[in-house]
Coordinates of C-alpha atoms in Angstrom, one line a residue:
M19 CA -126.4 84.0 144.2
P20 CA -125.9 87.5 143.4
D21 CA -128.0 89.2 140.9
G22 CA -124.7 90.6 139.5
S23 CA -125.4 94.3 137.9
I24 CA -124.6 96.6 134.2
F25 CA -123.7 99.2 133.3
K26 CA -121.3 101.4 131.5
R27 CA -117.6 102.3 130.2
C28 CA -115.7 103.9 127.6
G29 CA -112.5 104.0 126.5
C30 CA -112.2 107.5 127.4
R31 CA -108.3 108.0 129.2
H32 CA -106.8 111.5 132.4
P33 CA -105.9 113.8 130.3
D34 CA -102.7 113.9 133.5
T35 CA -102.2 110.1 134.0
G36 CA -103.1 109.0 130.2
K37 CA -105.1 106.2 132.8
P38 CA -107.9 104.4 131.4
L39 CA -111.1 105.9 132.9
G40 CA -112.9 102.9 132.5
N41 CA -116.5 103.5 133.9
D42 CA -115.9 106.4 135.7
C43 CA -116.2 108.6 133.1
P44 CA -118.5 111.8 133.5
K45 CA -119.2 111.3 129.7
L46 CA -121.1 108.7 130.1
R47 CA -124.0 110.2 132.4
R48 CA -125.8 112.6 132.0
A49 CA -126.9 116.5 134.2
N50 CA -129.5 114.4 135.3
R51 CA -127.3 110.4 135.5
A52 CA -128.7 108.9 133.1
W53 CA -126.5 107.1 131.8
N54 CA -126.0 108.6 128.1
S55 CA -126.7 106.5 125.6
D56 CA -123.9 108.6 122.7
H57 CA -120.8 107.9 125.2
G58 CA -119.7 104.2 125.7
H59 CA -120.8 100.9 125.8
W60 CA -121.8 98.4 128.1
A61 CA -121.3 96.6 130.3
Y62 CA -121.8 93.5 133.2
Q63 CA -120.2 92.2 135.9
L64 CA -121.9 89.0 138.0
E65 CA -119.5 87.9 141.1
L66 CA -118.8 84.3 140.5
P67 CA -118.1 81.2 143.4
P68 CA -115.3 81.1 144.5
A69 CA -112.0 79.4 142.6
T70 CA -109.9 75.9 143.9
D71 CA -107.8 78.3 146.9
G72 CA -111.1 80.3 147.5
G73 CA -110.0 84.0 146.2
R74 CA -112.7 85.5 145.1
R75 CA -113.7 86.5 142.0
Q76 CA -115.4 88.5 139.5
L77 CA -117.4 87.8 135.0
R78 CA -116.7 90.9 133.8
R79 CA -117.3 91.7 130.3
S80 CA -117.6 94.3 127.9
S81 CA -117.3 96.6 124.5
F82 CA -121.5 95.1 124.2
P83 CA -123.6 97.2 121.2
T84 CA -127.1 97.0 123.8
R85 CA -128.0 97.7 127.4
R86 CA -130.5 94.5 125.9
A87 CA -127.3 92.8 125.0
A88 CA -125.8 93.2 127.8
A89 CA -128.6 91.9 130.0
D90 CA -129.2 88.6 128.1
E91 CA -125.5 87.3 128.5
L92 CA -125.8 88.3 132.0
D93 CA -128.6 85.9 132.1
H94 CA -126.9 83.3 130.1
A95 CA -124.0 83.6 133.3
R96 CA -126.5 83.2 135.7
D97 CA -128.6 80.2 134.0
L98 CA -125.0 78.2 133.8
L99 CA -124.0 79.0 137.5
A100 CA -128.1 78.0 138.7
L101 CA -127.7 74.7 136.6
A102 CA -125.2 73.6 139.7
D103 CA -127.1 75.1 142.3
G104 CA -126.2 72.7 145.9
D105 CA -122.6 71.3 144.0
R106 CA -120.3 73.6 145.2
R107 CA -117.6 71.4 143.0
R108 CA -120.1 71.3 140.2
R109 CA -119.8 75.4 140.1
T110 CA -116.8 76.2 140.8
E111 CA -115.9 74.2 137.6
I112 CA -119.5 75.9 135.5
A113 CA -117.7 79.3 137.2
D114 CA -114.0 78.1 135.6
L115 CA -115.8 78.2 132.0
L116 CA -117.1 81.4 132.2
Q117 CA -113.4 82.8 133.6
T118 CA -112.0 80.5 130.1
A119 CA -114.9 82.1 128.1
V120 CA -114.5 85.5 128.8
R121 CA -110.3 86.2 129.2
A122 CA -111.0 83.6 125.5
K123 CA -113.3 86.5 124.1
R124 CA -115.8 83.7 123.0
P125 CA -119.1 83.3 123.7
L126 CA -120.2 81.2 127.1
P127 CA -121.0 77.8 126.6
E128 CA -124.5 76.4 125.9
V129 CA -126.4 75.9 128.8
D130 CA -128.6 72.7 126.9
R131 CA -124.2 71.7 126.6
I132 CA -123.0 72.0 130.3
R133 CA -127.0 70.4 131.1
Q134 CA -126.4 67.0 129.7
R135 CA -123.0 67.2 130.6
L136 CA -123.8 67.8 133.6
R137 CA -126.0 64.4 133.7
G138 CA -123.7 62.5 132.4
D139 CA -120.9 63.4 135.3
G140 CA -119.7 64.3 131.9
A141 CA -116.3 66.8 131.2
L142 CA -117.4 70.2 131.6
A143 CA -114.1 71.9 129.9
D144 CA -114.3 72.5 126.4
M145 CA -114.9 69.9 124.3
P146 CA -112.4 68.8 121.8
T147 CA -112.9 69.7 117.9
V148 CA -114.0 66.4 115.2
A149 CA -110.2 66.6 114.0
E150 CA -108.6 67.4 117.2
Y151 CA -110.4 63.8 118.4
L152 CA -110.1 61.7 115.6
T153 CA -106.2 63.1 115.9
G154 CA -105.6 61.7 118.9
W155 CA -108.5 58.3 119.0
L156 CA -105.9 56.7 115.7
T157 CA -103.1 57.5 118.5
H158 CA -103.6 55.6 120.8
L159 CA -106.3 52.7 118.4
T160 CA -104.7 49.0 119.5
I161 CA -106.0 47.6 115.7
D162 CA -103.7 45.1 113.4
A163 CA -102.2 48.0 110.8
N164 CA -104.2 47.4 107.6
T165 CA -106.8 48.7 110.0
Q166 CA -105.0 51.3 110.9
R167 CA -104.0 53.2 108.6
G168 CA -107.6 52.4 106.6
Y169 CA -109.2 54.1 109.8
E170 CA -106.5 56.8 108.9
S171 CA -107.1 57.5 105.0
I172 CA -110.8 57.7 105.9
A173 CA -109.7 60.4 109.3
R174 CA -107.3 62.1 106.2
V175 CA -109.7 61.9 103.0
H176 CA -113.1 62.9 104.0
L177 CA -114.5 62.5 107.9
I178 CA -111.5 65.8 108.7
P179 CA -111.6 67.9 105.5
H180 CA -115.8 67.6 106.5
L181 CA -116.7 67.6 110.3
G182 CA -113.0 68.2 111.4
D183 CA -114.5 72.2 112.6
I184 CA -117.0 70.5 114.6
P185 CA -117.2 70.7 118.7
L186 CA -117.3 66.4 119.2
D187 CA -120.4 67.2 121.4
K188 CA -122.5 69.3 118.8
L189 CA -121.5 66.5 115.5
R190 CA -125.1 65.7 114.5
T191 CA -126.3 63.9 112.2
T192 CA -127.5 66.7 109.6
H193 CA -122.9 67.4 109.3
I194 CA -122.5 63.8 108.2
R195 CA -126.0 63.7 106.4
A196 CA -124.8 66.9 104.7
M197 CA -121.5 65.7 104.2
F198 CA -122.4 62.2 102.6
A199 CA -124.2 64.6 100.8
A200 CA -121.3 67.0 99.0
I201 CA -119.6 62.6 98.6
E202 CA -122.4 62.2 95.7
R203 CA -122.1 66.0 94.3
R204 CA -118.2 65.3 94.1
N205 CA -118.8 61.5 92.7
D206 CA -121.0 63.4 89.6
E207 CA -118.9 66.0 88.7
I208 CA -115.9 63.4 88.6
A209 CA -118.3 61.3 85.9
A210 CA -119.5 64.3 84.3
A211 CA -115.7 65.4 83.8
K212 CA -114.9 61.7 82.2
A213 CA -117.4 61.9 80.4
S214 CA -116.3 66.1 79.5
S215 CA -115.5 66.5 75.7
D216 CA -113.4 69.0 76.6
P217 CA -110.0 67.0 77.0
V218 CA -109.3 69.4 79.5
I219 CA -111.9 68.6 81.7
R220 CA -111.2 64.8 81.2
A221 CA -107.2 65.0 82.3
S222 CA -108.1 66.7 85.9
V223 CA -109.6 64.3 86.6
T224 CA -106.9 61.5 85.6
G225 CA -106.3 59.2 87.7
V226 CA -109.5 59.9 90.3
R227 CA -112.0 57.8 91.1
P228 CA -115.5 58.9 93.0
T229 CA -116.3 57.0 96.1
G230 CA -117.5 54.8 96.8
A231 CA -121.0 52.2 97.9
T232 CA -118.6 50.5 99.9
T233 CA -116.3 53.2 101.2
R234 CA -119.1 55.1 102.1
Q235 CA -119.6 52.6 104.6
R236 CA -116.9 52.6 106.0
I237 CA -116.4 56.5 106.5
R238 CA -119.4 55.3 108.6
A239 CA -118.5 53.2 110.6
C240 CA -115.4 54.7 111.1
L241 CA -116.6 57.7 112.8
R242 CA -119.4 54.9 114.7
K243 CA -116.9 53.8 115.6
A244 CA -114.6 56.4 117.1
I245 CA -117.8 58.4 118.3
N246 CA -118.4 54.5 120.2
D247 CA -115.2 55.3 122.0
A248 CA -116.0 58.5 123.2
L249 CA -118.6 58.2 124.8
A250 CA -117.0 54.8 126.4
D251 CA -114.4 57.2 127.7
E252 CA -117.7 59.6 129.1
L253 CA -115.8 61.7 127.4
I254 CA -119.5 62.5 125.2
V255 CA -123.0 61.5 126.3
G256 CA -126.1 60.9 124.2
A257 CA -127.4 58.3 122.1
N258 CA -123.8 58.0 118.5
P259 CA -125.1 60.3 115.9
A260 CA -123.4 58.5 113.1
A261 CA -125.3 55.7 113.8
L262 CA -128.0 56.6 112.6
V263 CA -127.2 58.0 109.5
K264 CA -128.3 55.1 107.4
V265 CA -125.7 54.2 104.3
P266 CA -127.4 52.4 101.4
A267 CA -124.7 49.9 100.4
D268 CA -125.8 49.9 97.0
R269 CA -123.3 46.8 96.9
P270 CA -123.0 45.7 93.0
L271 CA -124.6 42.9 91.9
P272 CA -123.2 40.3 90.5
I273 CA -123.9 39.5 86.4
V274 CA -123.1 35.9 84.6
W275 CA -121.5 35.8 81.9
E276 CA -124.4 34.6 79.4
D277 CA -123.3 33.6 76.4
E278 CA -125.5 36.6 75.0
R279 CA -123.2 38.8 77.3
V280 CA -120.2 36.8 76.0
Q281 CA -120.9 38.1 72.0
R282 CA -121.7 41.5 72.7
W283 CA -118.4 42.0 75.8
K284 CA -116.4 40.5 72.1
T285 CA -117.5 42.6 70.4
T286 CA -117.8 46.2 71.8
G287 CA -115.7 45.4 74.5
E288 CA -118.0 46.1 77.0
V289 CA -118.3 44.5 80.6
P290 CA -122.1 44.5 81.7
G291 CA -121.5 45.7 85.4
P292 CA -118.2 46.4 88.3
V293 CA -119.0 42.6 89.2
M294 CA -118.9 39.4 87.0
V295 CA -119.3 35.9 87.1
W296 CA -118.4 33.6 84.7
T297 CA -120.5 29.7 84.0
D298 CA -119.8 26.0 85.1
S299 CA -118.5 25.6 81.7
Q300 CA -116.2 28.7 81.6
V301 CA -114.6 27.9 85.2
V302 CA -113.8 24.3 83.1
Q303 CA -112.1 26.9 80.0
F304 CA -109.9 28.5 82.4
L305 CA -108.7 26.0 84.4
D306 CA -108.0 24.0 82.2
Y307 CA -106.5 26.2 80.2
A308 CA -104.6 27.1 83.4
A309 CA -103.7 23.2 83.9
A310 CA -101.4 23.4 80.8
H311 CA -100.1 27.2 81.0
A312 CA -99.7 28.2 84.7
P313 CA -99.4 24.6 86.7
D314 CA -97.8 26.7 89.8
L315 CA -101.0 28.5 90.4
H316 CA -103.6 26.0 88.9
P317 CA -104.2 23.9 92.5
M318 CA -104.5 27.3 94.0
W319 CA -107.7 29.0 91.4
H320 CA -109.7 25.9 91.6
Y321 CA -109.5 25.2 95.6
M322 CA -110.8 29.2 94.4
A323 CA -113.1 27.9 91.9
Y324 CA -114.8 25.4 93.3
R325 CA -114.7 25.7 97.4
G326 CA -114.7 30.3 97.0
P327 CA -112.5 30.8 99.9
R328 CA -110.5 34.7 99.7
R329 CA -107.5 35.4 97.5
G330 CA -105.5 35.8 101.2
E331 CA -107.7 32.3 102.5
A332 CA -105.7 30.7 99.6
C333 CA -102.4 31.8 99.6
G334 CA -102.1 31.6 102.9
L335 CA -103.8 27.7 104.2
R336 CA -101.6 25.7 106.6
D337 CA -100.1 23.0 105.6
S338 CA -101.4 20.8 108.7
E339 CA -105.4 22.6 107.6
V340 CA -105.3 20.7 105.1
R341 CA -106.6 16.7 105.4
L342 CA -107.3 15.0 102.4
H343 CA -107.7 11.9 103.6
R344 CA -110.3 13.5 104.4
R345 CA -111.5 15.8 102.4
E346 CA -111.6 18.8 104.2
T347 CA -109.9 22.2 104.9
T348 CA -109.5 24.7 107.4
I349 CA -109.3 28.2 106.8
N350 CA -107.8 29.6 110.4
N351 CA -105.4 31.3 108.7
Q352 CA -104.6 34.3 106.3
I353 CA -102.3 36.4 104.1
A354 CA -103.4 40.0 104.1
T355 CA -101.0 42.5 102.8
H356 CA -100.5 45.9 104.8
G357 CA -99.5 47.9 101.7
Y358 CA -97.2 45.6 100.0
T359 CA -96.1 43.8 103.1
T360 CA -97.4 40.8 104.0
V361 CA -98.9 39.7 106.7
Q362 CA -100.1 36.5 108.8
K363 CA -102.9 36.1 110.6
P364 CA -106.9 35.2 111.1
P365 CA -110.0 35.7 110.0
K366 CA -111.3 38.7 111.0
S367 CA -114.8 36.5 112.1
R368 CA -115.7 34.1 113.1
A369 CA -117.0 32.9 111.2
G370 CA -114.4 32.9 109.1
N371 CA -112.2 30.2 110.5
R372 CA -114.1 27.7 109.1
D373 CA -113.5 24.1 108.1
V374 CA -114.5 23.1 104.0
A375 CA -115.2 20.2 102.5
L376 CA -113.8 19.0 99.2
D377 CA -115.2 17.8 96.3
T378 CA -113.5 14.6 94.7
D379 CA -112.3 17.1 91.9
T380 CA -110.7 19.2 94.4
T381 CA -108.9 16.7 96.6
K382 CA -107.4 14.7 93.0
V383 CA -105.8 17.9 92.2
L384 CA -104.3 18.9 95.4
T385 CA -103.2 15.4 95.8
A386 CA -101.4 15.5 92.6
Y387 CA -100.9 19.1 93.2
K388 CA -98.9 17.5 97.5
A389 CA -96.7 15.3 95.9
R390 CA -95.0 18.7 92.8
R391 CA -94.6 20.0 94.9
A392 CA -92.4 17.2 97.6
A393 CA -90.8 17.1 94.4
W394 CA -89.4 20.5 94.2
Q395 CA -88.9 19.6 97.7
L396 CA -87.2 17.4 97.2
A397 CA -84.8 19.3 94.3
A398 CA -84.4 22.5 96.6
G399 CA -83.2 20.1 99.6
D400 CA -81.6 22.3 101.9
T401 CA -82.7 25.3 100.8
W402 CA -86.6 24.7 101.4
P403 CA -88.0 26.8 103.3
D404 CA -90.7 26.0 106.3
T405 CA -93.8 28.1 105.8
G406 CA -95.8 26.1 107.1
L407 CA -98.0 26.4 104.3
F408 CA -100.3 24.4 101.4
F409 CA -99.9 26.6 98.0
V410 CA -96.3 27.4 98.5
R411 CA -94.4 28.9 95.0
P412 CA -91.9 26.7 92.9
D413 CA -88.9 27.8 95.0
G414 CA -91.8 26.7 98.8
K415 CA -91.3 30.8 99.5
P416 CA -95.0 31.8 100.2
W417 CA -97.5 33.4 97.0
H418 CA -97.8 37.1 98.0
P419 CA -101.6 38.0 96.8
N420 CA -100.3 40.8 95.0
A421 CA -98.7 38.5 93.0
V422 CA -101.5 35.8 92.9
T423 CA -103.9 38.6 91.0
Q424 CA -101.2 39.9 89.0
R425 CA -100.7 35.9 86.7
F426 CA -104.7 35.5 86.7
R427 CA -105.4 38.7 84.9
K428 CA -102.9 38.4 82.8
L429 CA -104.0 34.2 82.1
V430 CA -107.2 35.1 81.8
R431 CA -106.7 37.7 78.9
K432 CA -104.1 35.6 77.5
A433 CA -106.5 32.8 77.3
G434 CA -109.5 35.1 75.9
M435 CA -111.4 34.4 78.6
P436 CA -114.2 38.1 80.0
P437 CA -113.2 39.5 82.1
I438 CA -113.3 38.8 85.8
R439 CA -111.4 40.0 89.1
L440 CA -109.5 37.2 90.8
H441 CA -112.3 37.5 93.5
D442 CA -114.9 36.4 91.4
L443 CA -113.7 32.8 91.2
R444 CA -115.3 32.5 95.2
H445 CA -118.6 34.8 93.7
S446 CA -118.6 31.2 90.9
A447 CA -117.9 29.2 93.4
A448 CA -121.0 30.2 95.5
T449 CA -123.4 31.0 92.5
I450 CA -122.3 27.9 90.8
A451 CA -123.5 26.1 94.7
L452 CA -126.7 28.0 94.6
D453 CA -127.5 27.4 91.1
A454 CA -127.0 22.8 91.6
G455 CA -129.4 23.1 94.6
V456 CA -127.2 24.0 98.0
D457 CA -128.8 24.7 100.6
I458 CA -128.5 29.1 101.5
K459 CA -126.9 28.3 105.0
V460 CA -124.0 26.0 103.7
V461 CA -123.2 28.0 101.0
S462 CA -123.0 30.5 102.8
E463 CA -120.9 28.8 106.0
Q464 CA -118.8 27.8 103.4
L465 CA -118.6 30.8 102.2
G466 CA -117.2 32.3 106.5
H467 CA -120.6 34.5 105.8
S468 CA -121.2 35.5 109.2
T469 CA -125.7 35.6 108.4
T470 CA -126.8 34.1 105.2
T471 CA -128.4 37.1 104.5
L472 CA -125.3 38.7 103.4
T473 CA -124.9 34.7 100.6
R474 CA -129.2 35.9 100.6
D475 CA -128.6 39.7 99.1
T476 CA -125.0 38.8 96.8
Y477 CA -125.8 35.8 95.0
Q478 CA -129.6 35.6 94.9
S479 CA -130.9 37.4 92.0
V480 CA -128.3 35.4 89.9
T481 CA -129.0 32.3 90.5
K482 CA -132.4 30.6 87.9
R483 CA -132.8 27.3 89.3
M484 CA -135.1 27.3 92.3
H485 CA -136.6 31.2 90.1
Q486 CA -137.1 28.1 86.4
D487 CA -139.0 25.5 89.1
A488 CA -140.8 28.3 90.5
A489 CA -141.9 29.2 86.7
D490 CA -142.6 25.9 86.0
A491 CA -144.8 25.3 89.1
V492 CA -146.4 27.6 87.4
A493 CA -147.2 26.9 84.5
K494 CA -147.8 23.2 85.7
K495 CA -150.6 24.6 87.5
I496 CA -151.8 26.3 85.2
N497 CA -152.4 23.2 82.8
R498 CA -154.1 20.4 84.8
K499 CA -156.7 23.6 85.3
R500 CA -156.8 24.3 81.4
R501 CA -156.8 19.9 81.1
K502 CA -159.7 20.1 83.7
A503 CA -161.9 22.6 81.9
G504 CA -161.3 20.6 78.7

């Protein structure tokens, strides 16, 4: 491999022709032929491997302030070429990279980065930035529209603003942790502004919501998926930095509307937490009220409160999957919303496709509803649509999940009940089942959880029977010892 050379050149021009003198300027050297430190700038030249067409080429760069700086870059170029010593194709690629960097007036590629790509047999060309990669990645995804919309929002709002300028292969865990730290700082700023006594400051965050724990998990999951795809396509090599960053789940645990909390809420309007759960008596109270004031939706809400399906699963329950004579239903369909547009699709996970057994009360409610639905259909005649769904509106059309939620909120307020979300009926179903002593694996399967870990972590803190049984067992043991001692 040629050693290359280091020399000086300047911007002087020939007085007659006006052409640049380059390194032929007489001012560049002293009388003793030593380089003149007061004139010109340093440069280097290196013979490169021939181009793909066999043509000769040289690498040249000038404008270095010192000889040392020119020598360092020359050594850098030599080290890069040495990485592929013996591999003609790869040496040609490295030479292409060197020429591209010099022509674009960019720094030479890092030796370690090129070494890593050579080990992984990856492309040596310049990496796209995170923003460039995510933009292209999003256009080629084959996923459902709702997930696509979520990924696009995450990339636009979080990933590209914080990480977009970083070359994809230079993305590190430190960058990702810094992004989440910035998100936390912004959350603190929003909270402080909302609590400010200055109305102008409060107005500046009107409608602005902090980035919650669930969204932070989704940000990490989106980035992890994008980088995994880059690894699978051999665009980059190594470990996935997003997989190495831990984001606390910080999932809000359900809190039961105990009598003392209800009294406090009635006095102050204060809701103890973001996820509230009705007691069994409160569930019964609401369902009795709904039976009288919302008979068209009461059966669906009863099914959700007793057996815990998700909103979309209840709206999408197929008529063919309800076997009342066997007291069971099968959940294998859901109605999801893409914006306000609805689409029917299977549950996301394998665990989501499940059989749900019915209790006697729910069976009676659904049987009565089916007879009422038949009367609606008879009255509608030929205009009755064939949706194939079990729960439908009185005109036979599907329930829009958002409409079900809006009706629920209004009825809760009208009934004077302590507030919960519609999804919290599912929490009530799980909490009541666990409190009744139902095995946690059974409850987990009923809810469609993939493991019992989520069920345990989410609901164990609000179930009391097991804790009370444990407390009673301790007391009994101590009392037995007291009696023996006496």
